[in-house]
Short mmCIF file of C-alpha atoms in Angstrom, two decimals:
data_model
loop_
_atom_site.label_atom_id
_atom_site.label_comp_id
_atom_site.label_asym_id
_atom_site.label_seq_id
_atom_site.Cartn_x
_atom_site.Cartn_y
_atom_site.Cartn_z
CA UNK R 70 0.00 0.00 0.00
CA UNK R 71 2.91 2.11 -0.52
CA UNK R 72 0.77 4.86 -2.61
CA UNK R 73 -2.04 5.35 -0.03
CA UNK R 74 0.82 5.15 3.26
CA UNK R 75 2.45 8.18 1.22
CA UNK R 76 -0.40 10.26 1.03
CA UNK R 77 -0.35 11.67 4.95
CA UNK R 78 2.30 13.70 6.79
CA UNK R 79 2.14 13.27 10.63
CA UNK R 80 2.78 17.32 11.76
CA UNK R 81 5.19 17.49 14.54
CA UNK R 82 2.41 18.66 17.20
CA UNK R 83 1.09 15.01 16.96
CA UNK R 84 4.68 13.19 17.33
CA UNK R 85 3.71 11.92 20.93
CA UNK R 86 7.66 12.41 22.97
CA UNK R 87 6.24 12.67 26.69
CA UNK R 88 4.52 9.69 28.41
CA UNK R 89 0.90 10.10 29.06
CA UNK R 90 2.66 9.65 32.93
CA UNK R 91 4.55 12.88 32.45
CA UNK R 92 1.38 14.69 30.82
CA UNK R 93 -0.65 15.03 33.96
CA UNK R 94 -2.79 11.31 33.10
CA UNK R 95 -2.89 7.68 34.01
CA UNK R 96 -1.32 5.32 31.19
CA UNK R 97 -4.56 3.90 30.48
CA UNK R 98 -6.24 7.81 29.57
CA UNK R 99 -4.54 7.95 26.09
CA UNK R 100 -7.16 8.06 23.33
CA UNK R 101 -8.49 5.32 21.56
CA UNK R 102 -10.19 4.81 17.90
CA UNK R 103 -12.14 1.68 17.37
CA UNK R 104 -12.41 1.54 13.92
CA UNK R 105 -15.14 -1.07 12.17
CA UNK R 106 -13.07 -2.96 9.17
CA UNK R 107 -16.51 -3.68 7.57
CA UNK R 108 -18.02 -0.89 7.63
CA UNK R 109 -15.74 1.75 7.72
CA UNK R 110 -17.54 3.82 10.61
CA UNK R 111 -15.32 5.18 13.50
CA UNK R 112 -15.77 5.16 16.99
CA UNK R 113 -14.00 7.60 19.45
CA UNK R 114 -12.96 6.58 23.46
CA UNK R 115 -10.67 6.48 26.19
CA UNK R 116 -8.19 3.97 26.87
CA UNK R 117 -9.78 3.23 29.76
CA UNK R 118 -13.29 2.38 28.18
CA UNK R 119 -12.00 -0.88 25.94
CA UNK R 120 -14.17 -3.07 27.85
CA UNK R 121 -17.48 -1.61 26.49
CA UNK R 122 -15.66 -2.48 22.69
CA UNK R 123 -15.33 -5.91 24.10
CA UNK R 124 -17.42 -8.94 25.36
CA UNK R 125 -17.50 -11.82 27.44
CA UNK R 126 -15.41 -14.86 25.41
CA UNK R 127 -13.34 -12.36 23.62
CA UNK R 128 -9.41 -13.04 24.11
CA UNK R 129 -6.61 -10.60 24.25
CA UNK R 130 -3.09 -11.93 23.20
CA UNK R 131 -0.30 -9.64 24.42
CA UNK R 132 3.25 -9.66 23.91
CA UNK R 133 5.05 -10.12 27.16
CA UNK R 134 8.39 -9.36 25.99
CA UNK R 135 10.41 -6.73 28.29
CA UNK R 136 12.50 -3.80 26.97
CA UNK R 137 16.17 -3.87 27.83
CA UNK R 138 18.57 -0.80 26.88
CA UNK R 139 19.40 -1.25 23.40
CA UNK R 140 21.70 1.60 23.10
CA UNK R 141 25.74 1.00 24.15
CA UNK R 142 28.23 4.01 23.28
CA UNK R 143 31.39 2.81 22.98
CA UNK R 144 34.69 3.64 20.81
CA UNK R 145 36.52 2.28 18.08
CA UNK R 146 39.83 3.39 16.92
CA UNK R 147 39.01 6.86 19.18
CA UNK R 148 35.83 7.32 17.75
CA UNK R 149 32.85 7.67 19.68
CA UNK R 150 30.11 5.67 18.16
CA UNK R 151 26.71 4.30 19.29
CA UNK R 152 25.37 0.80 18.83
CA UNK R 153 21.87 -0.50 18.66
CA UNK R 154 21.32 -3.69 19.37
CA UNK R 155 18.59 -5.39 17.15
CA UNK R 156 18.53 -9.23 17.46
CA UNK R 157 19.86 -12.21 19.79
CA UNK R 158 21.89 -14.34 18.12
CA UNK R 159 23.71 -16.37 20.78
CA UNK R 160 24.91 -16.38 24.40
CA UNK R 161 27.45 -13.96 23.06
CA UNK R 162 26.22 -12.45 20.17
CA UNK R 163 24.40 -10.00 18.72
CA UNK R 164 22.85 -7.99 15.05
CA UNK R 165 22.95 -4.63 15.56
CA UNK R 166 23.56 -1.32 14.04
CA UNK R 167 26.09 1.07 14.23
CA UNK R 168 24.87 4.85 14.47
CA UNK R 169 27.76 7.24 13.07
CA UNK R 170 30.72 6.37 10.84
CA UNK R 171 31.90 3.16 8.95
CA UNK R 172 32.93 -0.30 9.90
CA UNK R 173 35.25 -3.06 8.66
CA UNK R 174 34.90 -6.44 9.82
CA UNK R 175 37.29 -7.57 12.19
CA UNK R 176 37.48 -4.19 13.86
CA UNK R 177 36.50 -4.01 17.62
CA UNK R 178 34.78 -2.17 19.78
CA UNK R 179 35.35 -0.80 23.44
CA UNK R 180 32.43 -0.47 25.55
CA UNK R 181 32.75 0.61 29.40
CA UNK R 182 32.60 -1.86 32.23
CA UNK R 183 35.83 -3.91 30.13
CA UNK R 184 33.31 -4.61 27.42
CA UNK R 185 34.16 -5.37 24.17
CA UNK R 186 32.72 -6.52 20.61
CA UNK R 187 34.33 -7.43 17.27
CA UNK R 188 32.16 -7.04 14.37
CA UNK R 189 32.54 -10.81 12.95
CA UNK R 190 29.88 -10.45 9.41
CA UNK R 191 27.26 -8.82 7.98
CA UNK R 192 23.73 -9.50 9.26
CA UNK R 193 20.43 -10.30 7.98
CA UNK R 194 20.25 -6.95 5.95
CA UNK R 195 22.35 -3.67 5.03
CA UNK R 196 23.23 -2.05 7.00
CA UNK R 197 23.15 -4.71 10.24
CA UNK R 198 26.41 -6.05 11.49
CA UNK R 199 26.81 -9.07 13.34
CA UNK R 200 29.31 -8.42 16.56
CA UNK R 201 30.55 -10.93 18.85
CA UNK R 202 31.23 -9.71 22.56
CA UNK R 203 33.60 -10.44 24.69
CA UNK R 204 31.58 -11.42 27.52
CA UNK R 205 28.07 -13.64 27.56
CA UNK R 206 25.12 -15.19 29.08
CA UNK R 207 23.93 -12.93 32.48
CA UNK R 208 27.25 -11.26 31.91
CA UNK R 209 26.52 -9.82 28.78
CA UNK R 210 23.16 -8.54 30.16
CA UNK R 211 24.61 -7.11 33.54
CA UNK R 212 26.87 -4.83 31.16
CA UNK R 213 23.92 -3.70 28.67
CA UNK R 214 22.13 -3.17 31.77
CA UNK R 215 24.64 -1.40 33.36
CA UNK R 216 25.58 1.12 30.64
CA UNK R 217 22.97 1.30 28.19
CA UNK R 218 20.05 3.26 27.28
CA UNK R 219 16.70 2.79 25.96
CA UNK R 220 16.32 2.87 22.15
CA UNK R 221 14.66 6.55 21.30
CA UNK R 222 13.93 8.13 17.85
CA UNK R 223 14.70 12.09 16.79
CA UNK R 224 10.97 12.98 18.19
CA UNK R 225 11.50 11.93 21.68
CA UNK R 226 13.68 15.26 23.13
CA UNK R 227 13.73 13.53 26.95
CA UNK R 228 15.51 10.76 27.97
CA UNK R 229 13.11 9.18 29.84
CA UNK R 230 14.25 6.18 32.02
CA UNK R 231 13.73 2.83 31.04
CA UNK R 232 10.49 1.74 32.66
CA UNK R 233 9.02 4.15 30.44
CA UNK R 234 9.50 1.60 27.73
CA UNK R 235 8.18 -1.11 29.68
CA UNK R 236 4.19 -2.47 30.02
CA UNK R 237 3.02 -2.81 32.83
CA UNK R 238 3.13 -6.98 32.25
CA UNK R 239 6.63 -7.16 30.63
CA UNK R 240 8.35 -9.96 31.92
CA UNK R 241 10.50 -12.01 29.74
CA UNK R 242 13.49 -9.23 28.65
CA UNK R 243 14.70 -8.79 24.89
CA UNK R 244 13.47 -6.45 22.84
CA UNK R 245 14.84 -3.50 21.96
CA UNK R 246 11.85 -1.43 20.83
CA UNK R 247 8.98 -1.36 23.53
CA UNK R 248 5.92 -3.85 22.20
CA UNK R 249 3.92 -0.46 22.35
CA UNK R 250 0.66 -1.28 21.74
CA UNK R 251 0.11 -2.76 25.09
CA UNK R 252 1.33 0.21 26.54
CA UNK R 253 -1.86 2.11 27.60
CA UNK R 254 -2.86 -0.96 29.55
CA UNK R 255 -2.96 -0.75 33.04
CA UNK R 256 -4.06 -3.91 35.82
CA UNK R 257 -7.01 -2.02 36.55
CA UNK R 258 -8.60 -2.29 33.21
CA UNK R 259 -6.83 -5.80 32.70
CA UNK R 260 -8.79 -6.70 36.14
CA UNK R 261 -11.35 -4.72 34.52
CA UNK R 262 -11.61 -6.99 31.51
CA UNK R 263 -11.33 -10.19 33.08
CA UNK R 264 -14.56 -9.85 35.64
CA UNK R 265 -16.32 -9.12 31.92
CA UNK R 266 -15.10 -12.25 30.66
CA UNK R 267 -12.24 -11.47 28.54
CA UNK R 268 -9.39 -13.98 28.18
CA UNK R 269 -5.82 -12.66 28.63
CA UNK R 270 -2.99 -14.89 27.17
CA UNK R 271 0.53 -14.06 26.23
CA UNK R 272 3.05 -14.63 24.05
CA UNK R 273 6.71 -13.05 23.28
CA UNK R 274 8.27 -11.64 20.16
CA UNK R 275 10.99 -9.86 20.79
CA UNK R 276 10.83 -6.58 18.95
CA UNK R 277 14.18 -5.35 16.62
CA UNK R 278 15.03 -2.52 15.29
CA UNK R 279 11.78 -0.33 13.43
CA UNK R 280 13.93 1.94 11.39
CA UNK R 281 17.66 2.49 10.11
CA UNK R 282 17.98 6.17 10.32
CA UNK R 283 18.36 8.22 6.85
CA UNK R 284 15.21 6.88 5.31
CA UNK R 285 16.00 3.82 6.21
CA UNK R 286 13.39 1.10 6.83
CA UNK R 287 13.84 -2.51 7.66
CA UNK R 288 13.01 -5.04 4.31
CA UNK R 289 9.60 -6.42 5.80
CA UNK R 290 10.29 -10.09 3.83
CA UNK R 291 14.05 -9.94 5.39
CA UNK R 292 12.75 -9.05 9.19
CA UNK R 293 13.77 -11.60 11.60
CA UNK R 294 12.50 -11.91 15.02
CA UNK R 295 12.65 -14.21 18.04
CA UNK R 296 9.13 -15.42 19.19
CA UNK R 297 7.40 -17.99 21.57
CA UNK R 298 3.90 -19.02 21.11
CA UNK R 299 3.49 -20.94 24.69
CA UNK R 300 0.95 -24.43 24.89
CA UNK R 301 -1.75 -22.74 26.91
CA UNK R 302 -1.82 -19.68 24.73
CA UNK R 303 -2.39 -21.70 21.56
CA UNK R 304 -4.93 -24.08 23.46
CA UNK R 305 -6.56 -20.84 24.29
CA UNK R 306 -6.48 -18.99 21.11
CA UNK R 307 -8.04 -22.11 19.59
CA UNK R 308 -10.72 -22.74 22.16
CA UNK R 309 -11.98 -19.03 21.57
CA UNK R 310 -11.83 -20.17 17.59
CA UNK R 311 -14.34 -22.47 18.40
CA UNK R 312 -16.26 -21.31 20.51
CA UNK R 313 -17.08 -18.34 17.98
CA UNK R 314 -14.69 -15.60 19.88
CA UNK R 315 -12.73 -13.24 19.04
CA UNK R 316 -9.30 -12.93 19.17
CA UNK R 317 -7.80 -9.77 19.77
CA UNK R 318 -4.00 -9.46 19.29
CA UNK R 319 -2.40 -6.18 21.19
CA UNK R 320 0.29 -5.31 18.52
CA UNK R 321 1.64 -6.40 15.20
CA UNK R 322 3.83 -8.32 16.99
CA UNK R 323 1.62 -10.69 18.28
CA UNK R 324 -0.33 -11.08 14.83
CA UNK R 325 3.28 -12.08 13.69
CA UNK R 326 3.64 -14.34 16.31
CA UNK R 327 0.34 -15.80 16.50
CA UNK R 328 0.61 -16.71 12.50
CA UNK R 329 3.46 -17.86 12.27
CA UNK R 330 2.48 -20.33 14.57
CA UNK R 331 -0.41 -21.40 12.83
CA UNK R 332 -0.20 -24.92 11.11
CA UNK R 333 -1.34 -26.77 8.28
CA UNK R 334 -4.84 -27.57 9.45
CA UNK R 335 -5.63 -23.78 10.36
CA UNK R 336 -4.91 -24.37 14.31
CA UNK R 337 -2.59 -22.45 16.33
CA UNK R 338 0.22 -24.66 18.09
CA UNK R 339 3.04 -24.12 20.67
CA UNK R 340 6.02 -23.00 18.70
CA UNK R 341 9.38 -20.91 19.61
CA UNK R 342 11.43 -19.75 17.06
CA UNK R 343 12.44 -17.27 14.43
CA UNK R 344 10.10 -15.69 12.23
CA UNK R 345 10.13 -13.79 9.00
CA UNK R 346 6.67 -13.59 8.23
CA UNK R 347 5.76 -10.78 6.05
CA UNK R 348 1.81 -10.00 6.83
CA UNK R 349 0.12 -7.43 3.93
CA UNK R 350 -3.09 -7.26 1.71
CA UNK R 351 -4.75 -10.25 0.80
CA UNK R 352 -3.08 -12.48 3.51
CA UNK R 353 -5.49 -14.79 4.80
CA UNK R 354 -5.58 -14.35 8.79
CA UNK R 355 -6.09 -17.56 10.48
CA UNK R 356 -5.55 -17.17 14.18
CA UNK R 357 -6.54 -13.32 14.82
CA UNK R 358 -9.86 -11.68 14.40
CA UNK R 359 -8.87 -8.47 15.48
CA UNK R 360 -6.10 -5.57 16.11
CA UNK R 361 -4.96 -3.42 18.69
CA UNK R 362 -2.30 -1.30 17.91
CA UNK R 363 -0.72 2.54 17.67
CA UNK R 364 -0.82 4.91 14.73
CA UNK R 365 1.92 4.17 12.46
CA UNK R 366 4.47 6.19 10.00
CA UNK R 367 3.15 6.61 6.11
CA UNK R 368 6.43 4.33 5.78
CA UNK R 369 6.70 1.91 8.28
CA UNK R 370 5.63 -1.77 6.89
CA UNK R 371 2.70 -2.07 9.49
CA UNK R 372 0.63 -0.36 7.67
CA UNK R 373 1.17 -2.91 5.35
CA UNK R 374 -0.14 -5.37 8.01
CA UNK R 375 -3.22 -3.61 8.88
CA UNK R 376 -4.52 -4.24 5.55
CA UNK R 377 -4.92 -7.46 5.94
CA UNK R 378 -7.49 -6.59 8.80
CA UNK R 379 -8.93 -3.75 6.54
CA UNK R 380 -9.41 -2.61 3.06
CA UNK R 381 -6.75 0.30 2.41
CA UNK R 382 -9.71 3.26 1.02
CA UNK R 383 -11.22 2.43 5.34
CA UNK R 384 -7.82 2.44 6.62
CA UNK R 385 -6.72 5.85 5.11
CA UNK R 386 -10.05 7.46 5.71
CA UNK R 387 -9.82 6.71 9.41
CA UNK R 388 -6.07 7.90 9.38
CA UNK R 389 -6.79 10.73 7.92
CA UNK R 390 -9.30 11.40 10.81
CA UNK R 391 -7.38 10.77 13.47
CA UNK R 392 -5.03 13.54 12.04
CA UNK R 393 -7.48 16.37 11.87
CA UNK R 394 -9.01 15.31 15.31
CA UNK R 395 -5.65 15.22 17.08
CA UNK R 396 -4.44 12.14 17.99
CA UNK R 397 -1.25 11.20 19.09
CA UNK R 398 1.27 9.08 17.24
CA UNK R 399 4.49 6.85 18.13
CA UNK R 400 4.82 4.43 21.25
CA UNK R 401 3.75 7.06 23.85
CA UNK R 402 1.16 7.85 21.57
CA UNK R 403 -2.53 6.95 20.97
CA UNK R 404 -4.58 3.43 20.56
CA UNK R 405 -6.27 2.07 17.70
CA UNK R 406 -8.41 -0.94 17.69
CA UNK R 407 -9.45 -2.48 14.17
CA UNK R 408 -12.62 -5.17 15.24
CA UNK R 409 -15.93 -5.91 13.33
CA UNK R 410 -18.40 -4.06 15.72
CA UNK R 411 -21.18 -6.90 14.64
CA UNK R 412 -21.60 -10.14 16.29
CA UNK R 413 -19.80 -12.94 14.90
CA UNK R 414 -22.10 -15.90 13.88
#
């Protein structure tokens, strides 16, 4: 949908950088834009008010994956530079991306706390690097932990401390980009949703790096992410299936997850892996009914996977909306939830 994605500009004033914490309201008073993939029609709420867009036998998937602090500075040859880390490889290594100058493989890199890294290949895609460090296992994480930062783009001005990135059920570290569309939840409403009736389950995907910097945008076919689909969260995923339910993933992650996991007789099953799973028009979802999940960049390939939920003409109309009505965009940003408002027979 690379045509219609183009044709919207996000105007600074809506570039969410503050936490709805640090703008005077609870997490779970952002916005939120239930938007009817059958009909078009748009509804406007609170956060806080998902449980009168739900019912009872409804289940919400959400990724449990914890952020960790992605970004190390460190120095090679003299030169200050700044890594990302994107994706687990092993105990002791890494893909990641270097932020500022050139590389050679072979070359290392001094981090504080006696860490170091040699870049050992190219990874997945340009312009990822693989690096190998010098120390692993709990180690390895006691060091990123130690010195590094959370992973922030040029619209976020504060650095805000790591639990910031973190939902309020994050639990199993490893990504490096918050799973932000479970964000807004808080245990109220999830308390809240359960005496209604409404299933919780998780799974993990650990989230990699969004975007490259300079126009740079990941190669959704080439995208490679860690995942877990656990046994009770596929038993319950297809229980709801068939007992006419919805299922309601929180975040593109989980619709990647929950997919990938689905096999050949259209059931989800317990599965941990890697996936590449590249989710656009025309796919035929199996395992998810519906989508909760932020507002997202004219370039970034999940709009790509929100047509598969909803024709593009609906998608853009509703985007466009959300612009002239003000709503917030990026991780600290806004909700959207894309569910057939009718009763499923």
């Amino acid at each position: 949908m690379k045509a219609a994605a183009r044709s919207f500009q996000i105007p600074n004033y809506l570039n969410a950088n503050t936490p709805a914490e640090y703008r005077g309201i609870q997490r779970d008073h952002v916005r939120l834009m239930t938007l009817d993939p059958v009909t078009g029609e748009t509804f406007h709420n609170f956060f806080y008010q998902l449980n009168s867009c739900l019912r009872e036998g409804d289940l919400l998937v959400l990724n449990n994956s914890r952020t960790i602090p992605a970004v190390l500075k460190g120095k090679k040859q003299k030169q200050a530079i700044k890594l990302h880390l994107s994706r687990k490889l092993s105990n002791h290594e890494w893909e990641g991306l270097i932020v500022g100058g050139v590389f050679t493989i072979g070359e290392k890199i001094d981090f504080p706390g006696d860490l170091t890294a040699t870049i050992t290949g190219l990874g997945n895609e340009a312009p990822l690097i693989i690096l190998s460090f010098s120390k692993g296992g709990l180690d390895l994480y006691d060091a990123i932990y130690r010195y590094g930062e959370p992973l922030h783009y040029e619209y976020i001005e504060t650095p805000w401390p790591l639990e910031m990135y973190q939902t309020v059920y994050a639990s199993v570290p490893g990504s490096v980009e918050m799973p932000s569309a479970g964000r807004a939840f808080s245990w109220k409403l999830l308390n809240k949703l359960k005496q209604k009736g409404v299933k919780i389950a998780f799974v993990q995907l650990h989230a990699g790096v969004s975007y490259y910097g300079n126009d740079r945008w990941p190669n959704p076919s080439k995208h490679l992410e860690v995942f877990c689909v656990p046994k009770e969260t596929a038993e319950l995923v297809n229980k709801t299936k068939k007992n006419n339910g919805r299922v309601i993933a929180v975040g593109t992650t989980v619709v990647r997850a929950l997919e990938t996991a689905v096999n050949n007789a259209g059931n989800v099953e317990a599965q941990e892996g890697i996936t590449r799973l590249y989710i656009q028009k025309g796919y035929p979802l199996k395992a998810v009914d519906g989508l909760l999940t932020g507002f997202h960049e004219p370039e970034a390939s999940h709009l790509d996977l929100l047509t598969a939920f909803i024709e593009e003409d609906y998608l853009m109309k509703a985007y466009n909306e959300a612009l002239t009505t003000g709503y917030l965009w990026h991780e600290f940003g806004d909700m959207n939830l894309i569910l057939p408002m009718e009763e499923k027979l």
